[in-house]
Coordinates of C-alpha atoms in Angstrom, one line a residue:
M251 CA -15.6 29.6 6.2
S252 CA -13.4 27.9 8.6
P253 CA -9.9 26.8 7.5
Q254 CA -9.2 23.2 6.6
P255 CA -7.4 21.2 9.3
S256 CA -3.9 20.0 8.6
T257 CA -3.3 16.7 7.0
S258 CA -1.7 15.2 10.1
R259 CA -4.6 16.4 12.3
Q260 CA -7.2 14.8 9.9
Y261 CA -5.5 11.5 10.4
S262 CA -5.6 11.5 14.2
V263 CA -8.6 9.6 15.5
S264 CA -10.3 9.5 18.9
R265 CA -12.2 6.2 18.3
P266 CA -10.7 2.8 19.1
P267 CA -8.2 1.6 16.4
G268 CA -10.0 -0.1 13.5
V269 CA -13.5 0.9 14.5
D270 CA -15.3 3.1 12.0
R271 CA -17.7 5.7 13.3
T272 CA -20.5 3.9 11.4
D273 CA -19.6 0.3 12.3
T274 CA -22.2 -0.1 15.0
A275 CA -24.9 1.4 12.7
R276 CA -24.4 -0.9 9.8
P277 CA -27.0 -3.6 9.0
A278 CA -26.0 -7.2 8.4
V279 CA -24.7 -7.8 4.9
S280 CA -27.6 -8.4 2.5
V281 CA -27.6 -11.0 -0.2
G282 CA -28.5 -8.3 -2.7
L283 CA -25.5 -6.2 -1.8
V284 CA -23.2 -9.2 -2.1
I285 CA -24.6 -10.1 -5.5
A286 CA -24.2 -6.5 -6.7
I287 CA -20.6 -6.4 -5.5
C288 CA -19.9 -9.7 -7.2
L289 CA -21.3 -8.5 -10.5
V290 CA -19.0 -5.5 -10.4
A291 CA -16.1 -7.8 -9.5
A292 CA -17.0 -9.9 -12.6
N293 CA -16.1 -6.9 -14.8
L294 CA -12.8 -5.8 -13.2
R295 CA -10.6 -8.3 -15.1
T296 CA -12.7 -10.1 -17.7
T297 CA -12.1 -7.5 -20.5
L298 CA -8.3 -7.5 -19.7
T299 CA -7.2 -11.1 -19.2
G300 CA -8.5 -12.4 -22.5
V301 CA -6.0 -10.1 -24.3
G302 CA -3.0 -12.2 -23.2
A303 CA -4.4 -15.3 -24.7
L304 CA -5.3 -13.4 -27.9
L305 CA -2.1 -11.4 -28.1
P306 CA -0.3 -13.6 -30.7
E307 CA -3.3 -13.4 -32.9
I308 CA -3.8 -9.7 -32.4
E309 CA -0.1 -9.1 -33.3
H310 CA -0.4 -11.3 -36.4
G311 CA -3.7 -9.8 -37.5
S312 CA -2.9 -6.2 -36.9
G313 CA 0.8 -6.2 -37.6
L314 CA 1.8 -5.1 -34.0
T315 CA 5.4 -5.9 -32.9
P316 CA 6.0 -7.5 -29.5
T317 CA 6.9 -4.0 -28.1
W318 CA 3.5 -2.6 -29.3
G319 CA 1.9 -5.8 -27.9
G320 CA 3.5 -5.0 -24.6
L321 CA 2.2 -1.5 -24.8
L322 CA -1.3 -2.7 -25.4
S323 CA -1.0 -4.9 -22.3
T324 CA 0.5 -2.0 -20.3
L325 CA -2.0 0.6 -21.4
P326 CA -4.7 -0.4 -18.9
L327 CA -2.2 -0.1 -16.0
L328 CA -1.1 3.4 -17.2
T329 CA -4.8 4.3 -17.4
F330 CA -5.4 3.0 -13.9
A331 CA -2.5 5.0 -12.6
A332 CA -3.7 8.2 -14.3
T333 CA -7.4 7.7 -13.4
S334 CA -7.4 6.3 -9.8
P335 CA -6.4 9.6 -8.0
L336 CA -9.6 11.2 -9.4
V337 CA -12.0 8.7 -8.0
A338 CA -12.0 9.6 -4.3
R339 CA -12.8 13.3 -4.9
A340 CA -15.4 12.4 -7.6
S341 CA -17.0 9.9 -5.2
H342 CA -17.2 12.6 -2.5
R343 CA -18.9 15.0 -4.9
F344 CA -21.3 12.7 -6.8
G345 CA -21.8 9.6 -4.6
S346 CA -20.1 6.2 -4.8
A347 CA -23.1 4.3 -6.2
R348 CA -23.9 6.9 -8.8
L349 CA -20.3 7.1 -9.9
L350 CA -20.1 3.3 -10.1
V351 CA -23.2 3.1 -12.4
A352 CA -21.7 5.7 -14.7
A353 CA -18.4 3.8 -14.8
L354 CA -20.2 0.6 -15.8
G355 CA -21.9 2.4 -18.6
V356 CA -18.6 3.7 -19.9
L357 CA -17.1 0.2 -19.5
A358 CA -19.8 -1.2 -21.9
V359 CA -19.1 1.5 -24.4
G360 CA -15.3 1.0 -24.2
T361 CA -15.6 -2.8 -24.6
V362 CA -17.6 -2.4 -27.8
V363 CA -15.3 0.3 -29.3
R364 CA -12.2 -2.0 -28.6
S365 CA -13.8 -4.8 -30.6
L366 CA -14.2 -2.7 -33.8
P367 CA -11.9 -3.7 -36.7
S368 CA -9.4 -0.8 -36.3
V369 CA -6.0 -0.5 -34.6
I370 CA -7.0 2.9 -33.4
C371 CA -10.2 1.6 -31.9
L372 CA -8.3 -1.2 -30.3
F373 CA -6.1 1.2 -28.4
A374 CA -8.8 3.9 -27.8
G375 CA -11.3 1.3 -26.5
T376 CA -8.7 -0.1 -24.2
V377 CA -8.1 3.3 -22.7
I378 CA -11.9 4.0 -22.3
L379 CA -12.7 0.6 -20.6
S380 CA -9.6 0.8 -18.5
A381 CA -10.6 4.2 -17.1
A382 CA -14.0 2.7 -16.2
I383 CA -12.4 -0.3 -14.5
A384 CA -10.1 2.0 -12.5
F385 CA -13.2 3.7 -11.0
G386 CA -14.6 0.3 -10.1
N387 CA -11.2 -0.8 -8.6
V388 CA -11.2 2.2 -6.2
L389 CA -14.9 2.4 -5.4
L390 CA -15.4 -1.2 -4.5
P391 CA -13.0 -1.3 -1.4
A392 CA -14.6 2.0 -0.3
L393 CA -18.1 0.7 -0.7
I394 CA -17.2 -2.4 1.2
R395 CA -15.7 -0.3 4.0
R396 CA -18.9 1.7 4.2
N397 CA -21.5 -1.1 4.0
V398 CA -19.8 -4.1 5.5
P399 CA -19.1 -4.6 9.2
A400 CA -15.4 -4.6 10.0
H401 CA -15.2 -8.3 10.9
R402 CA -16.7 -9.2 7.5
I403 CA -14.4 -7.1 5.3
Q404 CA -11.9 -9.8 4.6
S405 CA -14.5 -12.4 3.8
V406 CA -16.4 -10.1 1.4
S407 CA -13.2 -8.9 -0.1
A408 CA -12.1 -12.6 -0.7
L409 CA -15.5 -13.4 -2.2
Y410 CA -15.3 -10.6 -4.8
V411 CA -11.7 -11.4 -5.5
T412 CA -12.8 -15.0 -6.1
V413 CA -15.5 -13.9 -8.5
M414 CA -13.0 -11.6 -10.2
G415 CA -10.5 -14.4 -10.5
L416 CA -13.0 -16.9 -11.8
M417 CA -14.2 -14.6 -14.6
A418 CA -10.5 -13.7 -15.4
A419 CA -9.7 -17.4 -15.7
V420 CA -12.8 -18.1 -17.9
S421 CA -11.9 -15.2 -20.1
S422 CA -8.3 -16.4 -20.5
G423 CA -9.5 -20.0 -21.2
I424 CA -12.2 -19.3 -23.7
S425 CA -10.9 -16.3 -25.6
A426 CA -8.6 -18.2 -28.0
P427 CA -11.1 -21.0 -28.8
L428 CA -13.9 -18.4 -29.2
A429 CA -11.8 -16.4 -31.7
H430 CA -11.5 -19.6 -33.8
T431 CA -15.2 -20.3 -33.8
V432 CA -17.1 -17.0 -34.0
P433 CA -17.4 -14.6 -36.9
G434 CA -15.1 -11.7 -36.5
S435 CA -12.3 -13.8 -35.0
W436 CA -10.4 -12.0 -32.1
H437 CA -12.4 -8.8 -32.5
T438 CA -15.6 -10.6 -31.4
A439 CA -13.7 -12.5 -28.7
L440 CA -12.7 -9.3 -27.1
A441 CA -16.3 -8.2 -26.5
W442 CA -18.0 -11.2 -25.0
G443 CA -17.8 -9.9 -21.4
V444 CA -20.1 -7.0 -22.1
A445 CA -23.1 -9.1 -21.0
F446 CA -21.7 -9.0 -17.4
T447 CA -21.3 -5.3 -17.6
V448 CA -24.9 -4.8 -18.5
A449 CA -26.0 -7.1 -15.6
A450 CA -23.9 -5.1 -13.1
F451 CA -25.2 -1.8 -14.5
L452 CA -28.8 -3.0 -13.9
A453 CA -28.0 -4.4 -10.4
W454 CA -26.6 -1.0 -9.2
L455 CA -29.2 1.3 -10.8
P456 CA -31.7 0.9 -7.8
R457 CA -28.9 1.6 -5.3
M458 CA -28.4 5.1 -6.7
R459 CA -31.6 6.3 -4.9
G460 CA -30.2 6.4 -1.4
D461 CA -26.7 7.4 -2.4
K462 CA -26.1 11.0 -1.4
P463 CA -22.9 12.8 -2.3
Q464 CA -20.8 13.5 0.9
A465 CA -20.3 17.1 -0.3
S466 CA -24.1 17.8 0.1
T467 CA -24.2 16.3 3.6
G468 CA -21.2 18.1 4.9
G469 CA -18.9 15.1 4.8
T470 CA -15.2 15.7 5.0
H471 CA -13.0 14.6 2.1
S472 CA -10.2 12.6 3.5
P473 CA -6.8 13.6 2.1
V474 CA -4.4 11.2 0.4
P475 CA -2.1 9.7 3.1
W476 CA 1.2 10.6 1.5
R477 CA 3.0 10.9 4.9
S478 CA 1.9 7.5 6.2
R479 CA 4.6 4.8 6.0
V480 CA 1.9 2.1 6.2
A481 CA 0.1 3.7 3.2
W482 CA 3.3 3.5 1.1
Q483 CA 3.8 -0.1 2.1
V484 CA 0.3 -1.0 1.1
T485 CA 0.8 0.9 -2.1
F486 CA 4.0 -0.9 -3.1
F487 CA 2.6 -4.2 -2.2
M488 CA -0.4 -3.5 -4.4
G489 CA 1.8 -2.4 -7.2
L490 CA 4.4 -5.2 -7.2
Q491 CA 1.8 -8.0 -6.9
S492 CA -0.2 -6.4 -9.7
L493 CA 3.0 -6.2 -11.8
A494 CA 3.5 -9.9 -11.4
F495 CA -0.1 -10.7 -12.3
Y496 CA -0.5 -8.5 -15.3
T497 CA 2.9 -9.5 -16.7
A498 CA 2.0 -13.2 -16.4
V499 CA -1.4 -12.6 -18.0
A500 CA 0.1 -10.6 -20.9
W501 CA 3.2 -12.8 -21.6
L502 CA 2.7 -16.3 -20.2
P503 CA 1.0 -17.6 -23.3
S504 CA 3.7 -16.1 -25.5
I505 CA 6.4 -17.6 -23.3
L506 CA 4.9 -21.1 -23.6
I507 CA 4.2 -20.7 -27.3
D508 CA 7.8 -19.7 -27.8
R509 CA 8.8 -23.1 -26.2
G510 CA 6.6 -25.1 -28.5
T511 CA 3.1 -25.0 -26.9
T512 CA 0.1 -24.4 -29.2
S513 CA -1.9 -21.2 -28.7
T514 CA -4.9 -23.1 -27.4
T515 CA -2.9 -25.1 -24.8
A516 CA -1.1 -21.9 -23.8
G517 CA -4.5 -20.2 -23.2
W518 CA -5.6 -23.1 -21.0
M519 CA -2.4 -23.0 -19.1
L520 CA -3.2 -19.3 -18.4
F521 CA -6.6 -20.5 -17.3
Y522 CA -5.1 -23.1 -15.0
Y523 CA -2.8 -20.4 -13.4
Q524 CA -5.9 -18.3 -12.7
V525 CA -7.9 -21.3 -11.4
V526 CA -5.1 -22.0 -8.8
S527 CA -5.1 -18.3 -8.0
L528 CA -8.9 -18.5 -7.5
A529 CA -8.5 -21.4 -5.1
A530 CA -5.8 -19.6 -3.1
S531 CA -7.9 -16.4 -2.8
S532 CA -10.9 -18.5 -1.6
L533 CA -9.0 -20.4 1.0
L534 CA -6.9 -17.5 2.4
P535 CA -9.7 -16.1 4.7
L536 CA -10.2 -19.6 6.2
L537 CA -6.5 -20.0 6.9
T538 CA -6.0 -16.5 8.4
R539 CA -9.3 -16.2 10.3
G540 CA -8.8 -14.3 13.5
R541 CA -5.3 -13.1 12.6
H542 CA -4.9 -9.3 12.6
D543 CA -1.1 -9.3 12.0
Q544 CA -0.6 -10.7 8.5
R545 CA 3.1 -9.7 7.9
W546 CA 4.4 -13.2 7.4
T547 CA 1.4 -14.3 5.3
A548 CA 2.0 -11.5 2.9
A549 CA 5.7 -12.1 2.8
G550 CA 5.4 -15.9 2.3
T551 CA 2.9 -15.7 -0.5
S552 CA 5.0 -13.2 -2.3
L553 CA 8.0 -15.6 -2.2
L554 CA 5.8 -18.3 -3.8
V555 CA 5.4 -15.9 -6.8
A556 CA 9.2 -15.4 -6.9
A557 CA 9.6 -19.2 -6.8
G558 CA 7.2 -19.6 -9.7
F559 CA 9.2 -17.3 -12.0
T560 CA 12.4 -19.0 -10.9
V561 CA 11.0 -22.4 -12.0
L562 CA 10.1 -20.9 -15.4
V563 CA 13.8 -19.8 -15.8
A564 CA 15.5 -22.9 -14.3
A565 CA 13.2 -25.7 -15.4
P566 CA 11.0 -24.6 -18.3
A567 CA 9.6 -28.1 -18.7
L568 CA 7.9 -27.8 -15.3
S569 CA 5.5 -25.1 -16.5
V570 CA 2.6 -26.7 -14.5
L571 CA 4.6 -26.4 -11.3
A572 CA 5.5 -22.8 -12.1
C573 CA 1.9 -21.9 -12.8
T574 CA 0.8 -23.6 -9.6
L575 CA 3.3 -21.5 -7.5
L576 CA 2.4 -18.3 -9.4
G577 CA -1.3 -19.0 -8.8
L578 CA -1.0 -19.8 -5.1
G579 CA 1.1 -16.8 -4.4
G580 CA -0.7 -14.4 -6.7
G581 CA -4.2 -15.3 -5.6
A582 CA -3.3 -14.8 -1.9
C583 CA -1.4 -11.6 -2.5
L584 CA -4.3 -10.0 -4.4
V585 CA -6.8 -10.7 -1.5
L586 CA -4.3 -9.2 0.9
A587 CA -3.6 -6.2 -1.2
L588 CA -7.3 -5.3 -1.6
T589 CA -8.1 -6.1 2.0
F590 CA -5.3 -3.9 3.3
Q591 CA -6.9 -1.0 1.4
S592 CA -10.0 -1.3 3.6
Q593 CA -8.4 -2.6 6.8
R594 CA -5.7 0.0 7.1
A595 CA -8.2 2.8 6.9
G596 CA -10.3 4.1 9.8
S597 CA -13.3 5.2 7.8
H598 CA -15.0 5.0 4.4
G599 CA -13.4 8.3 3.3
E600 CA -9.9 7.2 4.3
A601 CA -10.5 3.9 2.5
A602 CA -11.3 5.7 -0.7
A603 CA -8.2 7.9 -0.2
L604 CA -5.9 5.0 0.5
A605 CA -7.3 2.9 -2.4
G606 CA -6.8 5.9 -4.7
M607 CA -3.2 6.2 -3.6
A608 CA -2.5 2.5 -3.6
Q609 CA -4.0 2.0 -7.1
S610 CA -2.6 5.1 -8.7
I611 CA 1.0 4.7 -7.6
G612 CA 0.6 0.9 -7.5
Y613 CA -0.6 0.5 -11.0
L614 CA 2.1 2.9 -12.2
V615 CA 4.6 0.5 -10.8
A616 CA 2.7 -2.4 -12.3
A617 CA 2.6 -0.8 -15.7
A618 CA 6.4 -1.2 -16.1
G619 CA 6.0 -5.0 -16.1
P620 CA 4.4 -6.0 -19.4
L621 CA 6.2 -3.2 -21.3
L622 CA 9.6 -4.0 -19.7
L623 CA 9.2 -7.7 -20.5
G624 CA 8.4 -6.9 -24.1
I625 CA 11.5 -4.6 -24.4
L626 CA 13.8 -7.1 -22.7
H627 CA 12.6 -9.9 -24.9
D628 CA 13.0 -7.8 -28.1
T629 CA 16.5 -6.9 -26.9
T630 CA 17.8 -10.3 -25.7
H631 CA 15.6 -12.6 -27.9
S632 CA 15.2 -14.7 -24.8
W633 CA 12.9 -15.0 -21.8
T634 CA 15.7 -15.7 -19.3
L635 CA 16.5 -12.1 -18.3
P636 CA 12.9 -10.9 -18.1
L637 CA 11.8 -13.9 -15.9
T638 CA 14.9 -13.4 -13.6
V639 CA 13.9 -9.7 -13.1
L640 CA 10.4 -10.9 -12.2
A641 CA 11.8 -13.3 -9.6
V642 CA 13.8 -10.6 -8.0
L643 CA 10.8 -8.3 -7.9
G644 CA 8.9 -11.1 -6.1
I645 CA 11.4 -10.8 -3.2
A646 CA 10.8 -7.0 -3.2
T647 CA 7.1 -7.8 -2.9
A648 CA 7.7 -9.9 0.1
V649 CA 9.5 -6.9 1.8
A650 CA 6.6 -4.5 1.0
G651 CA 4.0 -7.1 2.1
H652 CA 5.7 -7.6 5.5
G653 CA 5.3 -3.9 6.2
A654 CA 1.7 -3.7 4.8
G655 CA 0.6 -6.7 6.8
Q656 CA 1.2 -5.1 10.2
D657 CA -2.0 -4.5 12.2
R658 CA -2.0 -0.6 12.0
H659 CA -4.0 2.2 10.5
I660 CA -2.9 5.1 8.3
G661 CA -4.0 7.6 11.0
R662 CA -1.7 6.1 13.6
P663 CA 2.0 6.7 13.9
T664 CA 4.2 3.7 13.1
R665 CA 6.3 2.4 16.0

C-alpha cells in the first residue's frame, strides 16, 4: 500500500486555476436537479427560524430563563460545529446522495421529537434535527461543485439561498400566528415544516442509484485545508455572518417586544428582515455577474450589517431601517459565504473538505452569538451593549470577507 501524499502536495494542482477535472464532462443543469437542490434548501432553516418568533412563548410555557432560551437558540450552531467535520469523510465512504437521503430522514424524526410536550424532547429534538441539517449544509455545496458547471455555481448557489431564505422568512412570519390558532400551541407550530422534509426525501431517493461512494471507486479523500490562509478567511467570514444572522433570528423579536411591540408584530418584523435578505440574495448574482474578485462586495455588504445593528442601538424607533440594512447585508453575505465554499475549491472533494472546515469552525464562532447576547442582556438588563458588540463584529466580518473574496483557490499559495 503506497504512502499517502503530504497535505501540501495534495493541494498542488496541474490543471488551470478554477477548473475541476470533471468540468468538461458535466451535463447541463437539469430542472430535476435544481428542484431537488431547492427542496433540500427549503429544509435548512425552516425548523430553526421559527424558534425566534416563538421564543417568548416557549420561555413562558416551559419556564426557561433568557439564558436557557439563548442556549436553545445556540444549540443548533454547536451541533453544526460538532457534526460538520464528519460529513466529508462520511460522504467519501457512503456517497453524497445516500448520505443526504439519510440526513433528511433523521431531520424528519428530529422535528417530530422536538414538538413533543417535554423540555427534554425540546432540547433532544433540536440536537437531532440540527445534526441532520449540518449534513445538508456541507453536502449541498459539494453536490453543486460536482454536478454544476463552474460558471453556473454562483447562480445555483444564489437560487438555493433564495429558497432557503424564503422558507426561513415564512417560518418566522407564520410560527407565532400558527401557535395561536392550532391545537398544541407552539409545540405544533414547531413541526409544520416536516412536510417539506418528506418532499425532499422523496425527491432524492431516485438519485441514490447512481451515487457510488468514492472509497469504492478509488477516489482520494481531500484533507481539511488547515494551512490555507484563504480557507481560514472563508471560514471566519462564514462564521461571523452566521453569528449575525442566527443572533438576529433568535433575539430580534425579543428586542422589539422589550420596546413595546406585540409578539405578532415582532414576528412579522423578523419576516420582513428575511424578505429583504431574500431579495438581496436573489439580486447579488445579477449585480456581480462576471466579477471574479469579490473582496469589496463582501466587505461592503458586511458593513451594511454593522450599520443595521448600529441603528438598533442609536435609533430604536427606526427598526424598519435597521431590519432593511440587516437584511440587505445579511442576504448578500450568505450567498457569498456559501459560494466561496465551492469557488475556492478546485474539485468536489476539496469543496466538501473546505465546506466542512468553514461550517465546523464557522458555526462554532456563530454559536457564541445567541448565547452571548442572552448572557449580556441578563447581566446588563439592556440591549445596548449586546447590539454594540454585534456592530463591532460586523466590521470584523468585513475584514474576513475582503480576504475570502479574492479570486484564489485553497490549493494555490497566497501572494
